[in-house]
Amino acid sequence: MFNFRLKRIIKLGIKSLWMHRLRSTLTALGIIFGVSSVIAMLAIGEGASREAQEKIAQMGSRNIIVKTVSPPEDDTQGGQTQMLKEYGLTYADADRFQNGIPNVQVIVPNRRLLREAYYRNRKASIEVVGTVPWYPEISQVRVQRGRFLTATDLHYKQGVCVVDEGVVRKMFAFDDPLGQDIKIGGDYYRIVGVSTEQAAASTSKGMNARDASGATKAAGANAGAIYIPLNTVKDRFGETRLQGDSSNAFAMEKVELEEIIVQVRNIDQVMGTRQTVQTLMTRFHKKNDYQIIVPLELMQQARDFQRIFTIVLGSIAAISLLVGGIGIMNIMMATVSERTQEIGIRRALGAKKRDIVVQFLSETLLLTLSGGVLGIFLGCLIPFLVSTYGEMRTVITTESLVLAFGISTAVGIIFGLYPAMRAANMDPIESLRHE
Amino acid sequence: MIQSQEPQGFEKDTAILAMHGLCKSYYLGGEELRVLRDINLTITSGEYVAIMGPSGSGKSTLLNLIGCLDRPTQGDYLLGGQSVLTLDDDQLSMIRGERIGFVFQSFKLIAQLNVVENIEIPMYYQGVSEDASARRARELATLVGLGDRMRHRPYELSGGQQQRVSIARALANDPLIILADEPTGNLDSTSGADILAILDRLHGEGKTLIVVTHDEQIATNAERIIHLFDGRIAKEEFNRK
Ligand SMILES: Nc1ncnc2c1ncn2[C@@H]1O[C@H](COP(=O)(O)OP(=O)(O)OP(=O)(O)O)[C@@H](O)[C@H]1O
Ligand SMILES: [Mg+2]
């Protein structure tokens, strides 16, 4: 009985919606756009957030990264810049971290320079990382072929290097890079290993601040990186160079280390250790020539930001659905008053109030449900297009689909009920007389 | 034409409806407008009754009360021996759907529905299956002479044809009482005569007919004429045949 009724109710609803095709479509559009914008916005938001979280996670959640930054110019010399500007992290800092901070698992001091590299007739601008053998422990970089740098390499300042896949792509189209020599700044380095690429976020900031000297830097990690023993870099590249960003062409600068990465044993120790690092740094650095980056902290900030973002998106979406709902209610009120006589006729012929409520409510629900379904399609299509053509990551979650569809249905019921009740409660005689 | 199993209290020649001291007032701006006053009326099953009277005398109001579309202000109304006053809205809807067939002066067909669909409406609310109601609607359309117009919309029909659809619709659930408010009022004399013929036939088949009219012809066909004047029953006439 119920099924049979339901089928006819739906039929009746579709029929009268079909009779006012244009009006029905326009009304449903409100819901379609509401639902699809909810889904699309949440998908874009979610994609951005995951991307950020992953990037930060690649920087290492147990790491505290201290970077050298060029200090703001002080005018104590009366506008005349020093000929040699000395700043940044030092080996002494690394020792202090090693000896003065409990909970430290490993410390990695790094040089990071941007240099031209040559292999046969090829030339590329790549990042030279002067580092220690345990660098892979604190990063995402993994050796794929050959080996990483060893303690011996470090100790004897060997002219060896490990290149990452970015460099391989750029410079070794067909040759096997292992065992080849690559030339940087007049010296040759024997390639002993090939590694994966480093996470973009771990370098970009410090690099931009420090390495204005080099040629225009390619975006992020795609520049490719070459790992050379720290002591070798110190020896062969030195620590002084021309100051690139100065008006004085002869100004020099001296930097010992571009970066020190401290990794603690346990994730709960991160914030405490950050404090200790900060204290040590402020004690020994008068100039503001360093920056402390804590990926864990960034991750929490990203999460907080994501929560706010979701709330804002949710509110915008809720408002757009509300507007859609008001549109539907408006149309249904008009429909009811336009069909007053029909309601009177149906009541005189035996329709109960409930029948009238069901009739009008089912029309509203048909509108919102079909609007919801189309909205889901459109809402999935938009993020798809954004990912395909916009090179932006999007993630459609089931929750967002359920949420959007649920809200649109609820809107249908809430805004459809009042017009339907109003239709049902009209006096049959008066509505019959209505022309 | 229609075989009805008469429920309890609706046997032929017993009182199908009875009104005692029935009053209906409207209140306009706190002022009482007494439209019907002290109506006492008994109608037996199978009777053909005409209600006449000047405009504004309360004929339509009385018919709406009989048809359970409206509730009296005072007095008692028994339909099939059962008091209607205590029934709720759903029960009144049920009575209208099952036992009463309405025919209106201006037809009151639903413009978006075709002939068959219009006739089906009362059956839809009684839960008659789709097949059965479609079959019966086609039967009824044929019966009132619209067998070749079943897919037409009301605006594609003449007034007389529309009124025939409305009669067919009134017959859909095989009601006991047919109430008609000036069924020929909007029709020319030929179409009016068709409608009269159908009413006569229904009477012949044992339907109880109550017809509000200014039409002398209906009055002469009816068995009883009730004259309303200023909300009261002024006079009752019985036609002998
Ligand atoms: N809803 C209402 N509110 C107030 N007064 C009403 C209402 N309905 C009817 N009346 C009044 O009741 C009186 C009787 O109306 P009714 O429609 O029964 O007359 P009638 O005899 O059918 O007239 P006609 O022959 O013109 O159709 C009229 O004076 C009318 O103004
Ligand atoms: Mg009238």
JSON list of N, CA and C in Angstrom, two decimals, chain B residues 53-77:
[
{"chain": "B", "resi": 53, "resn": "GLY", "atom": "N", "xyz": [-34.56, 29.20, -4.46]},
{"chain": "B", "resi": 53, "resn": "GLY", "atom": "CA", "xyz": [-34.64, 30.39, -3.62]},
{"chain": "B", "resi": 53, "resn": "GLY", "atom": "C", "xyz": [-33.87, 31.51, -4.25]},
{"chain": "B", "resi": 54, "resn": "PRO", "atom": "N", "xyz": [-34.14, 32.74, -3.80]},
{"chain": "B", "resi": 54, "resn": "PRO", "atom": "CA", "xyz": [-33.44, 33.88, -4.37]},
{"chain": "B", "resi": 54, "resn": "PRO", "atom": "C", "xyz": [-31.95, 33.86, -4.05]},
{"chain": "B", "resi": 55, "resn": "SER", "atom": "N", "xyz": [-31.23, 34.66, -4.79]},
{"chain": "B", "resi": 55, "resn": "SER", "atom": "CA", "xyz": [-29.79, 34.75, -4.56]},
{"chain": "B", "resi": 55, "resn": "SER", "atom": "C", "xyz": [-29.51, 35.23, -3.14]},
{"chain": "B", "resi": 56, "resn": "GLY", "atom": "N", "xyz": [-28.55, 34.61, -2.51]},
{"chain": "B", "resi": 56, "resn": "GLY", "atom": "CA", "xyz": [-28.18, 34.99, -1.16]},
{"chain": "B", "resi": 56, "resn": "GLY", "atom": "C", "xyz": [-29.06, 34.38, -0.09]},
{"chain": "B", "resi": 57, "resn": "SER", "atom": "N", "xyz": [-29.98, 33.50, -0.48]},
{"chain": "B", "resi": 57, "resn": "SER", "atom": "CA", "xyz": [-30.88, 32.91, 0.52]},
{"chain": "B", "resi": 57, "resn": "SER", "atom": "C", "xyz": [-30.21, 31.77, 1.29]},
{"chain": "B", "resi": 58, "resn": "GLY", "atom": "N", "xyz": [-29.01, 31.36, 0.87]},
{"chain": "B", "resi": 58, "resn": "GLY", "atom": "CA", "xyz": [-28.29, 30.34, 1.64]},
{"chain": "B", "resi": 58, "resn": "GLY", "atom": "C", "xyz": [-28.30, 28.96, 1.02]},
{"chain": "B", "resi": 59, "resn": "LYS", "atom": "N", "xyz": [-28.66, 28.85, -0.25]},
{"chain": "B", "resi": 59, "resn": "LYS", "atom": "CA", "xyz": [-28.74, 27.54, -0.91]},
{"chain": "B", "resi": 59, "resn": "LYS", "atom": "C", "xyz": [-27.37, 26.85, -0.95]},
{"chain": "B", "resi": 60, "resn": "SER", "atom": "N", "xyz": [-26.37, 27.59, -1.42]},
{"chain": "B", "resi": 60, "resn": "SER", "atom": "CA", "xyz": [-25.04, 26.98, -1.53]},
{"chain": "B", "resi": 60, "resn": "SER", "atom": "C", "xyz": [-24.50, 26.61, -0.15]},
{"chain": "B", "resi": 61, "resn": "THR", "atom": "N", "xyz": [-24.73, 27.50, 0.79]},
{"chain": "B", "resi": 61, "resn": "THR", "atom": "CA", "xyz": [-24.28, 27.23, 2.15]},
{"chain": "B", "resi": 61, "resn": "THR", "atom": "C", "xyz": [-24.89, 25.93, 2.68]},
{"chain": "B", "resi": 62, "resn": "LEU", "atom": "N", "xyz": [-26.18, 25.75, 2.42]},
{"chain": "B", "resi": 62, "resn": "LEU", "atom": "CA", "xyz": [-26.86, 24.53, 2.88]},
{"chain": "B", "resi": 62, "resn": "LEU", "atom": "C", "xyz": [-26.25, 23.30, 2.19]},
{"chain": "B", "resi": 63, "resn": "LEU", "atom": "N", "xyz": [-26.01, 23.43, 0.91]},
{"chain": "B", "resi": 63, "resn": "LEU", "atom": "CA", "xyz": [-25.46, 22.30, 0.16]},
{"chain": "B", "resi": 63, "resn": "LEU", "atom": "C", "xyz": [-24.06, 21.93, 0.67]},
{"chain": "B", "resi": 64, "resn": "ASN", "atom": "N", "xyz": [-23.25, 22.95, 0.98]},
{"chain": "B", "resi": 64, "resn": "ASN", "atom": "CA", "xyz": [-21.92, 22.68, 1.53]},
{"chain": "B", "resi": 64, "resn": "ASN", "atom": "C", "xyz": [-21.99, 21.98, 2.87]},
{"chain": "B", "resi": 65, "resn": "LEU", "atom": "N", "xyz": [-23.00, 22.36, 3.67]},
{"chain": "B", "resi": 65, "resn": "LEU", "atom": "CA", "xyz": [-23.17, 21.69, 4.97]},
{"chain": "B", "resi": 65, "resn": "LEU", "atom": "C", "xyz": [-23.54, 20.23, 4.75]},
{"chain": "B", "resi": 66, "resn": "ILE", "atom": "N", "xyz": [-24.47, 20.00, 3.81]},
{"chain": "B", "resi": 66, "resn": "ILE", "atom": "CA", "xyz": [-24.87, 18.62, 3.53]},
{"chain": "B", "resi": 66, "resn": "ILE", "atom": "C", "xyz": [-23.67, 17.80, 3.07]},
{"chain": "B", "resi": 67, "resn": "GLY", "atom": "N", "xyz": [-22.83, 18.45, 2.27]},
{"chain": "B", "resi": 67, "resn": "GLY", "atom": "CA", "xyz": [-21.67, 17.75, 1.72]},
{"chain": "B", "resi": 67, "resn": "GLY", "atom": "C", "xyz": [-20.48, 17.67, 2.65]},
{"chain": "B", "resi": 68, "resn": "CYS", "atom": "N", "xyz": [-20.67, 18.08, 3.91]},
{"chain": "B", "resi": 68, "resn": "CYS", "atom": "CA", "xyz": [-19.59, 18.01, 4.90]},
{"chain": "B", "resi": 68, "resn": "CYS", "atom": "C", "xyz": [-18.35, 18.82, 4.51]},
{"chain": "B", "resi": 69, "resn": "LEU", "atom": "N", "xyz": [-18.57, 19.86, 3.69]},
{"chain": "B", "resi": 69, "resn": "LEU", "atom": "CA", "xyz": [-17.46, 20.76, 3.38]},
{"chain": "B", "resi": 69, "resn": "LEU", "atom": "C", "xyz": [-17.37, 21.83, 4.45]},
{"chain": "B", "resi": 70, "resn": "ASP", "atom": "N", "xyz": [-18.45, 21.97, 5.20]},
{"chain": "B", "resi": 70, "resn": "ASP", "atom": "CA", "xyz": [-18.55, 23.05, 6.18]},
{"chain": "B", "resi": 70, "resn": "ASP", "atom": "C", "xyz": [-19.21, 22.49, 7.43]},
{"chain": "B", "resi": 71, "resn": "ARG", "atom": "N", "xyz": [-19.05, 23.20, 8.53]},
{"chain": "B", "resi": 71, "resn": "ARG", "atom": "CA", "xyz": [-19.67, 22.73, 9.77]},
{"chain": "B", "resi": 71, "resn": "ARG", "atom": "C", "xyz": [-20.73, 23.74, 10.22]},
{"chain": "B", "resi": 72, "resn": "PRO", "atom": "N", "xyz": [-21.85, 23.25, 10.73]},
{"chain": "B", "resi": 72, "resn": "PRO", "atom": "CA", "xyz": [-22.88, 24.16, 11.20]},
{"chain": "B", "resi": 72, "resn": "PRO", "atom": "C", "xyz": [-22.46, 24.88, 12.49]},
{"chain": "B", "resi": 73, "resn": "THR", "atom": "N", "xyz": [-23.07, 26.06, 12.71]},
{"chain": "B", "resi": 73, "resn": "THR", "atom": "CA", "xyz": [-22.80, 26.79, 13.95]},
{"chain": "B", "resi": 73, "resn": "THR", "atom": "C", "xyz": [-23.60, 26.17, 15.09]},
{"chain": "B", "resi": 74, "resn": "GLN", "atom": "N", "xyz": [-24.77, 25.70, 14.76]},
{"chain": "B", "resi": 74, "resn": "GLN", "atom": "CA", "xyz": [-25.67, 25.16, 15.79]},
{"chain": "B", "resi": 74, "resn": "GLN", "atom": "C", "xyz": [-26.52, 24.05, 15.20]},
{"chain": "B", "resi": 75, "resn": "GLY", "atom": "N", "xyz": [-27.10, 23.23, 16.03]},
{"chain": "B", "resi": 75, "resn": "GLY", "atom": "CA", "xyz": [-28.02, 22.19, 15.57]},
{"chain": "B", "resi": 75, "resn": "GLY", "atom": "C", "xyz": [-27.30, 20.88, 15.31]},
{"chain": "B", "resi": 76, "resn": "ASP", "atom": "N", "xyz": [-28.07, 19.90, 14.85]},
{"chain": "B", "resi": 76, "resn": "ASP", "atom": "CA", "xyz": [-27.50, 18.57, 14.66]},
{"chain": "B", "resi": 76, "resn": "ASP", "atom": "C", "xyz": [-27.68, 18.12, 13.22]},
{"chain": "B", "resi": 77, "resn": "TYR", "atom": "N", "xyz": [-26.72, 17.36, 12.75]},
{"chain": "B", "resi": 77, "resn": "TYR", "atom": "CA", "xyz": [-26.77, 16.85, 11.38]},
{"chain": "B", "resi": 77, "resn": "TYR", "atom": "C", "xyz": [-26.38, 15.38, 11.42]}
]
